GROMACS .gro file of C-alpha atoms in nm:
model
  230
    1MET     CA    1  -2.196   3.308 -11.153
    2THR     CA    2  -2.373   2.984 -11.249
    3LYS     CA    3  -2.550   3.006 -11.582
    4LYS     CA    4  -2.929   3.006 -11.549
    5ILE     CA    5  -3.121   2.742 -11.742
    6THR     CA    6  -3.479   2.645 -11.818
    7ILE     CA    7  -3.612   2.340 -11.633
    8ALA     CA    8  -3.920   2.170 -11.776
    9ILE     CA    9  -4.105   1.918 -11.560
   10ASP     CA   10  -4.380   1.722 -11.735
   11GLY     CA   11  -4.580   1.416 -11.639
   12PHE     CA   12  -4.911   1.264 -11.543
   13SER     CA   13  -5.152   1.421 -11.295
   14SER     CA   14  -5.081   1.379 -10.923
   15THR     CA   15  -4.718   1.275 -10.969
   16GLY     CA   16  -4.603   1.558 -10.743
   17LYS     CA   17  -4.466   1.777 -11.024
   18SER     CA   18  -4.566   2.100 -10.853
   19THR     CA   19  -4.426   1.995 -10.515
   20VAL     CA   20  -4.081   1.913 -10.647
   21ALA     CA   21  -4.081   2.208 -10.887
   22LYS     CA   22  -4.144   2.447 -10.596
   23GLN     CA   23  -3.864   2.282 -10.395
   24LEU     CA   24  -3.623   2.308 -10.685
   25ALA     CA   25  -3.707   2.670 -10.764
   26LYS     CA   26  -3.658   2.766 -10.399
   27GLU     CA   27  -3.326   2.579 -10.379
   28LEU     CA   28  -3.193   2.740 -10.697
   29GLY     CA   29  -3.346   3.087 -10.655
   30TYR     CA   30  -3.543   3.033 -10.975
   31VAL     CA   31  -3.894   3.148 -11.070
   32TYR     CA   32  -4.158   2.874 -11.037
   33VAL     CA   33  -4.456   2.856 -11.273
   34ASP     CA   34  -4.738   2.605 -11.225
   35THR     CA   35  -4.895   2.588 -11.571
   36GLY     CA   36  -5.158   2.346 -11.443
   37ALA     CA   37  -5.289   2.627 -11.223
   38MET     CA   38  -5.340   2.838 -11.535
   39TYR     CA   39  -5.553   2.570 -11.703
   40ARG     CA   40  -5.740   2.514 -11.378
   41ALA     CA   41  -5.818   2.887 -11.353
   42VAL     CA   42  -5.965   2.889 -11.705
   43THR     CA   43  -6.167   2.581 -11.609
   44LEU     CA   44  -6.296   2.756 -11.296
   45TYR     CA   45  -6.401   3.050 -11.515
   46ALA     CA   46  -6.588   2.812 -11.749
   47LEU     CA   47  -6.760   2.642 -11.454
   48ARG     CA   48  -6.870   2.971 -11.302
   49LYS     CA   49  -7.012   3.080 -11.637
   50LYS     CA   50  -7.181   2.738 -11.671
   51TYR     CA   51  -7.005   2.676 -12.001
   52ILE     CA   52  -6.905   2.329 -11.886
   53PHE     CA   53  -7.089   2.072 -11.673
   54ASP     CA   54  -7.177   1.702 -11.696
   55ASP     CA   55  -7.188   1.622 -12.069
   56HIS     CA   56  -7.220   1.984 -12.182
   57PHE     CA   57  -6.928   2.200 -12.295
   58ASP     CA   58  -6.992   2.524 -12.486
   59LYS     CA   59  -6.640   2.564 -12.626
   60ASN     CA   60  -6.733   2.852 -12.852
   61ALA     CA   61  -6.867   3.058 -12.561
   62LEU     CA   62  -6.545   3.002 -12.368
   63ILE     CA   63  -6.326   3.080 -12.670
   64ALA     CA   64  -6.517   3.405 -12.728
   65GLU     CA   65  -6.444   3.516 -12.371
   66LEU     CA   66  -6.075   3.421 -12.356
   67PRO     CA   67  -5.975   3.788 -12.400
   68LEU     CA   68  -6.166   3.863 -12.078
   69ILE     CA   69  -5.966   3.610 -11.875
   70ARG     CA   70  -5.668   3.768 -11.697
   71LEU     CA   71  -5.429   3.534 -11.516
   72LYS     CA   72  -5.133   3.621 -11.299
   73PHE     CA   73  -4.919   3.476 -11.024
   74ILE     CA   74  -4.860   3.691 -10.716
   75PHE     CA   75  -4.579   3.580 -10.487
   76ASN     CA   76  -4.690   3.500 -10.132
   77PRO     CA   77  -4.388   3.499  -9.896
   78GLU     CA   78  -4.587   3.302  -9.637
   79VAL     CA   79  -4.612   2.998  -9.866
   80GLY     CA   80  -4.300   3.066 -10.070
   81PHE     CA   81  -4.450   3.064 -10.419
   82GLY     CA   82  -4.671   3.262 -10.655
   83GLU     CA   83  -5.044   3.204 -10.609
   84MET     CA   84  -5.292   3.207 -10.895
   85TYR     CA   85  -5.520   3.506 -10.949
   86LEU     CA   86  -5.812   3.502 -11.192
   87ASN     CA   87  -5.929   3.852 -11.288
   88ASP     CA   88  -5.768   3.992 -10.969
   89GLU     CA   89  -5.928   3.729 -10.741
   90LYS     CA   90  -5.706   3.480 -10.560
   91VAL     CA   91  -5.834   3.136 -10.659
   92GLU     CA   92  -5.552   2.912 -10.538
   93LYS     CA   93  -5.789   2.710 -10.316
   94GLU     CA   94  -6.084   2.701 -10.558
   95ILE     CA   95  -5.883   2.566 -10.852
   96ARG     CA   96  -5.767   2.262 -10.649
   97GLN     CA   97  -6.117   2.131 -10.588
   98MET     CA   98  -6.236   1.800 -10.733
   99GLU     CA   99  -6.494   1.972 -10.955
  100VAL     CA  100  -6.220   2.161 -11.138
  101SER     CA  101  -6.008   1.844 -11.165
  102GLN     CA  102  -6.305   1.672 -11.326
  103TYR     CA  103  -6.311   1.912 -11.624
  104VAL     CA  104  -5.963   2.061 -11.657
  105SER     CA  105  -5.838   1.808 -11.915
  106LYS     CA  106  -6.134   1.888 -12.142
  107VAL     CA  107  -6.067   2.261 -12.118
  108ALA     CA  108  -5.694   2.206 -12.172
  109ALA     CA  109  -5.770   2.016 -12.494
  110VAL     CA  110  -5.919   2.328 -12.658
  111PRO     CA  111  -5.654   2.456 -12.906
  112GLU     CA  112  -5.744   2.823 -12.851
  113VAL     CA  113  -5.698   2.786 -12.475
  114ARG     CA  114  -5.361   2.618 -12.521
  115GLU     CA  115  -5.248   2.880 -12.772
  116MET     CA  116  -5.325   3.163 -12.531
  117LEU     CA  117  -5.162   3.001 -12.229
  118VAL     CA  118  -4.853   2.870 -12.412
  119ALA     CA  119  -4.784   3.224 -12.537
  120GLN     CA  120  -4.806   3.356 -12.179
  121GLN     CA  121  -4.582   3.076 -12.049
  122GLN     CA  122  -4.316   3.139 -12.315
  123GLU     CA  123  -4.317   3.507 -12.224
  124MET     CA  124  -4.264   3.420 -11.856
  125GLY     CA  125  -3.961   3.208 -11.938
  126LYS     CA  126  -3.778   3.443 -12.175
  127GLU     CA  127  -3.504   3.526 -11.923
  128LYS     CA  128  -3.447   3.161 -11.818
  129GLY     CA  129  -3.388   3.084 -11.449
  130ILE     CA  130  -3.730   2.921 -11.441
  131VAL     CA  131  -3.883   2.592 -11.329
  132MET     CA  132  -4.208   2.522 -11.510
  133ASP     CA  133  -4.427   2.214 -11.471
  134GLY     CA  134  -4.715   2.089 -11.679
  135ARG     CA  135  -4.797   1.847 -11.961
  136ASP     CA  136  -4.622   1.996 -12.265
  137ILE     CA  137  -4.344   2.212 -12.128
  138GLY     CA  138  -4.054   2.010 -12.270
  139THR     CA  139  -4.231   1.933 -12.597
  140VAL     CA  140  -4.417   2.254 -12.687
  141VAL     CA  141  -4.354   2.545 -12.450
  142PHE     CA  142  -3.976   2.506 -12.414
  143PRO     CA  143  -3.854   2.235 -12.654
  144GLU     CA  144  -3.501   2.376 -12.612
  145ALA     CA  145  -3.503   2.353 -12.230
  146GLU     CA  146  -3.163   2.245 -12.098
  147LEU     CA  147  -3.317   2.005 -11.843
  148LYS     CA  148  -3.635   1.810 -11.910
  149ILE     CA  149  -3.788   1.575 -11.655
  150PHE     CA  150  -4.084   1.343 -11.711
  151MET     CA  151  -4.257   1.220 -11.396
  152THR     CA  152  -4.477   0.915 -11.370
  153ALA     CA  153  -4.625   0.678 -11.112
  154SER     CA  154  -4.893   0.409 -11.109
  155ALA     CA  155  -5.253   0.534 -11.136
  156GLN     CA  156  -5.336   0.364 -10.805
  157GLU     CA  157  -5.052   0.537 -10.620
  158ARG     CA  158  -5.141   0.875 -10.768
  159ALA     CA  159  -5.509   0.830 -10.682
  160GLN     CA  160  -5.417   0.740 -10.323
  161ARG     CA  161  -5.208   1.057 -10.288
  162ARG     CA  162  -5.482   1.273 -10.439
  163TYR     CA  163  -5.751   1.111 -10.224
  164LYS     CA  164  -5.546   1.179  -9.909
  165GLU     CA  165  -5.489   1.542 -10.013
  166LEU     CA  166  -5.859   1.604 -10.086
  167SER     CA  167  -5.974   1.429  -9.767
  168GLU     CA  168  -5.737   1.636  -9.555
  169ARG     CA  169  -5.890   1.950  -9.709
  170GLY     CA  170  -6.236   1.833  -9.605
  171GLU     CA  171  -6.370   1.734  -9.948
  172GLU     CA  172  -6.612   1.440  -9.942
  173VAL     CA  173  -6.482   1.204 -10.211
  174THR     CA  174  -6.418   0.832 -10.238
  175TYR     CA  175  -6.097   0.665 -10.350
  176LYS     CA  176  -6.292   0.508 -10.639
  177GLU     CA  177  -6.404   0.851 -10.764
  178VAL     CA  178  -6.051   0.985 -10.748
  179LEU     CA  179  -5.903   0.682 -10.926
  180GLU     CA  180  -6.161   0.713 -11.204
  181ASN     CA  181  -6.077   1.083 -11.237
  182VAL     CA  182  -5.703   1.009 -11.257
  183GLU     CA  183  -5.756   0.743 -11.524
  184GLU     CA  184  -5.990   0.964 -11.726
  185ARG     CA  185  -5.743   1.255 -11.715
  186ASP     CA  186  -5.461   1.024 -11.824
  187HIS     CA  187  -5.669   0.916 -12.123
  188LEU     CA  188  -5.768   1.271 -12.220
  189ASP     CA  189  -5.417   1.411 -12.169
  190THR     CA  190  -5.246   1.143 -12.379
  191THR     CA  191  -5.501   1.125 -12.662
  192ARG     CA  192  -5.591   1.489 -12.730
  193LYS     CA  193  -5.499   1.615 -13.076
  194ASP     CA  194  -5.330   1.936 -12.965
  195SER     CA  195  -5.010   1.892 -12.761
  196PRO     CA  196  -5.082   1.550 -12.608
  197LEU     CA  197  -4.890   1.441 -12.300
  198VAL     CA  198  -4.580   1.260 -12.424
  199LYS     CA  199  -4.230   1.220 -12.290
  200ALA     CA  200  -3.980   1.437 -12.479
  201LYS     CA  201  -3.707   1.229 -12.639
  202ASP     CA  202  -3.437   1.398 -12.430
  203ALA     CA  203  -3.632   1.399 -12.101
  204LYS     CA  204  -3.513   1.210 -11.794
  205GLU     CA  205  -3.793   0.984 -11.666
  206ILE     CA  206  -3.857   0.952 -11.293
  207ASP     CA  207  -4.105   0.693 -11.165
  208ASN     CA  208  -4.179   0.806 -10.811
  209SER     CA  209  -4.428   0.532 -10.721
  210HIS     CA  210  -4.191   0.423 -10.443
  211LEU     CA  211  -3.975   0.733 -10.392
  212THR     CA  212  -3.992   0.959 -10.087
  213LEU     CA  213  -4.021   1.334 -10.145
  214THR     CA  214  -3.664   1.371 -10.022
  215GLY     CA  215  -3.534   1.095 -10.248
  216GLN     CA  216  -3.714   1.242 -10.546
  217PHE     CA  217  -3.579   1.591 -10.481
  218GLU     CA  218  -3.223   1.467 -10.440
  219LYS     CA  219  -3.246   1.275 -10.768
  220ILE     CA  220  -3.368   1.583 -10.957
  221LEU     CA  221  -3.105   1.803 -10.795
  222GLU     CA  222  -2.841   1.557 -10.918
  223LEU     CA  223  -2.980   1.588 -11.270
  224TYR     CA  224  -2.961   1.968 -11.242
  225ASN     CA  225  -2.600   1.961 -11.123
  226ALA     CA  226  -2.506   1.721 -11.403
  227THR     CA  227  -2.671   1.949 -11.658
  228ILE     CA  228  -2.490   2.258 -11.529
  229SER     CA  229  -2.157   2.069 -11.527
  230ASN     CA  230  -2.202   1.973 -11.891
   0.00000   0.00000   0.00000
């Protein structure tokens, strides 16, 4: 039987981390965990409570209620992956909206939020056989992961992909708004004090600005096979 490993996929927003992570987990029979969904769910909670909006962010109010926030993934065989539930409510659609994207990097920068979610993520990956994507998986959550991948692409290309995705879902946004959001998230993710987005020293970088989904998946599968062989 092939030894199970931990696969950490990090990178900038809208680089397709979740898409390829789902593909890989399905191919390998591994568990897939979208850590971004966890941060988005906490952000949705903060928005609903009106703890964050425009230039206002009541961090202390959110921190005080973290024990009340229950997150879990429930596998949906129709889509082939675990969907995010916030306090027993399925919020997979709500957490993908532009409003959540606008604030998620600010919520993710709160040390108490990261501490809570990192602990949950580490618990999920104890048995290995897991593909986890996010911003700090290979550097903080699983620094000993056998395979680390860092995904990147130009801001313009990522904004175009995100704009297309949001438009197809019926959200009224402009490309300019999406590009500004991508650039702002890049800045917040890479400059925050707690667990900033950085490439792990032993991570394999993949720039998918000009890669097809198939080409990207095949490249990552090659990296997996090479890792297992070694």
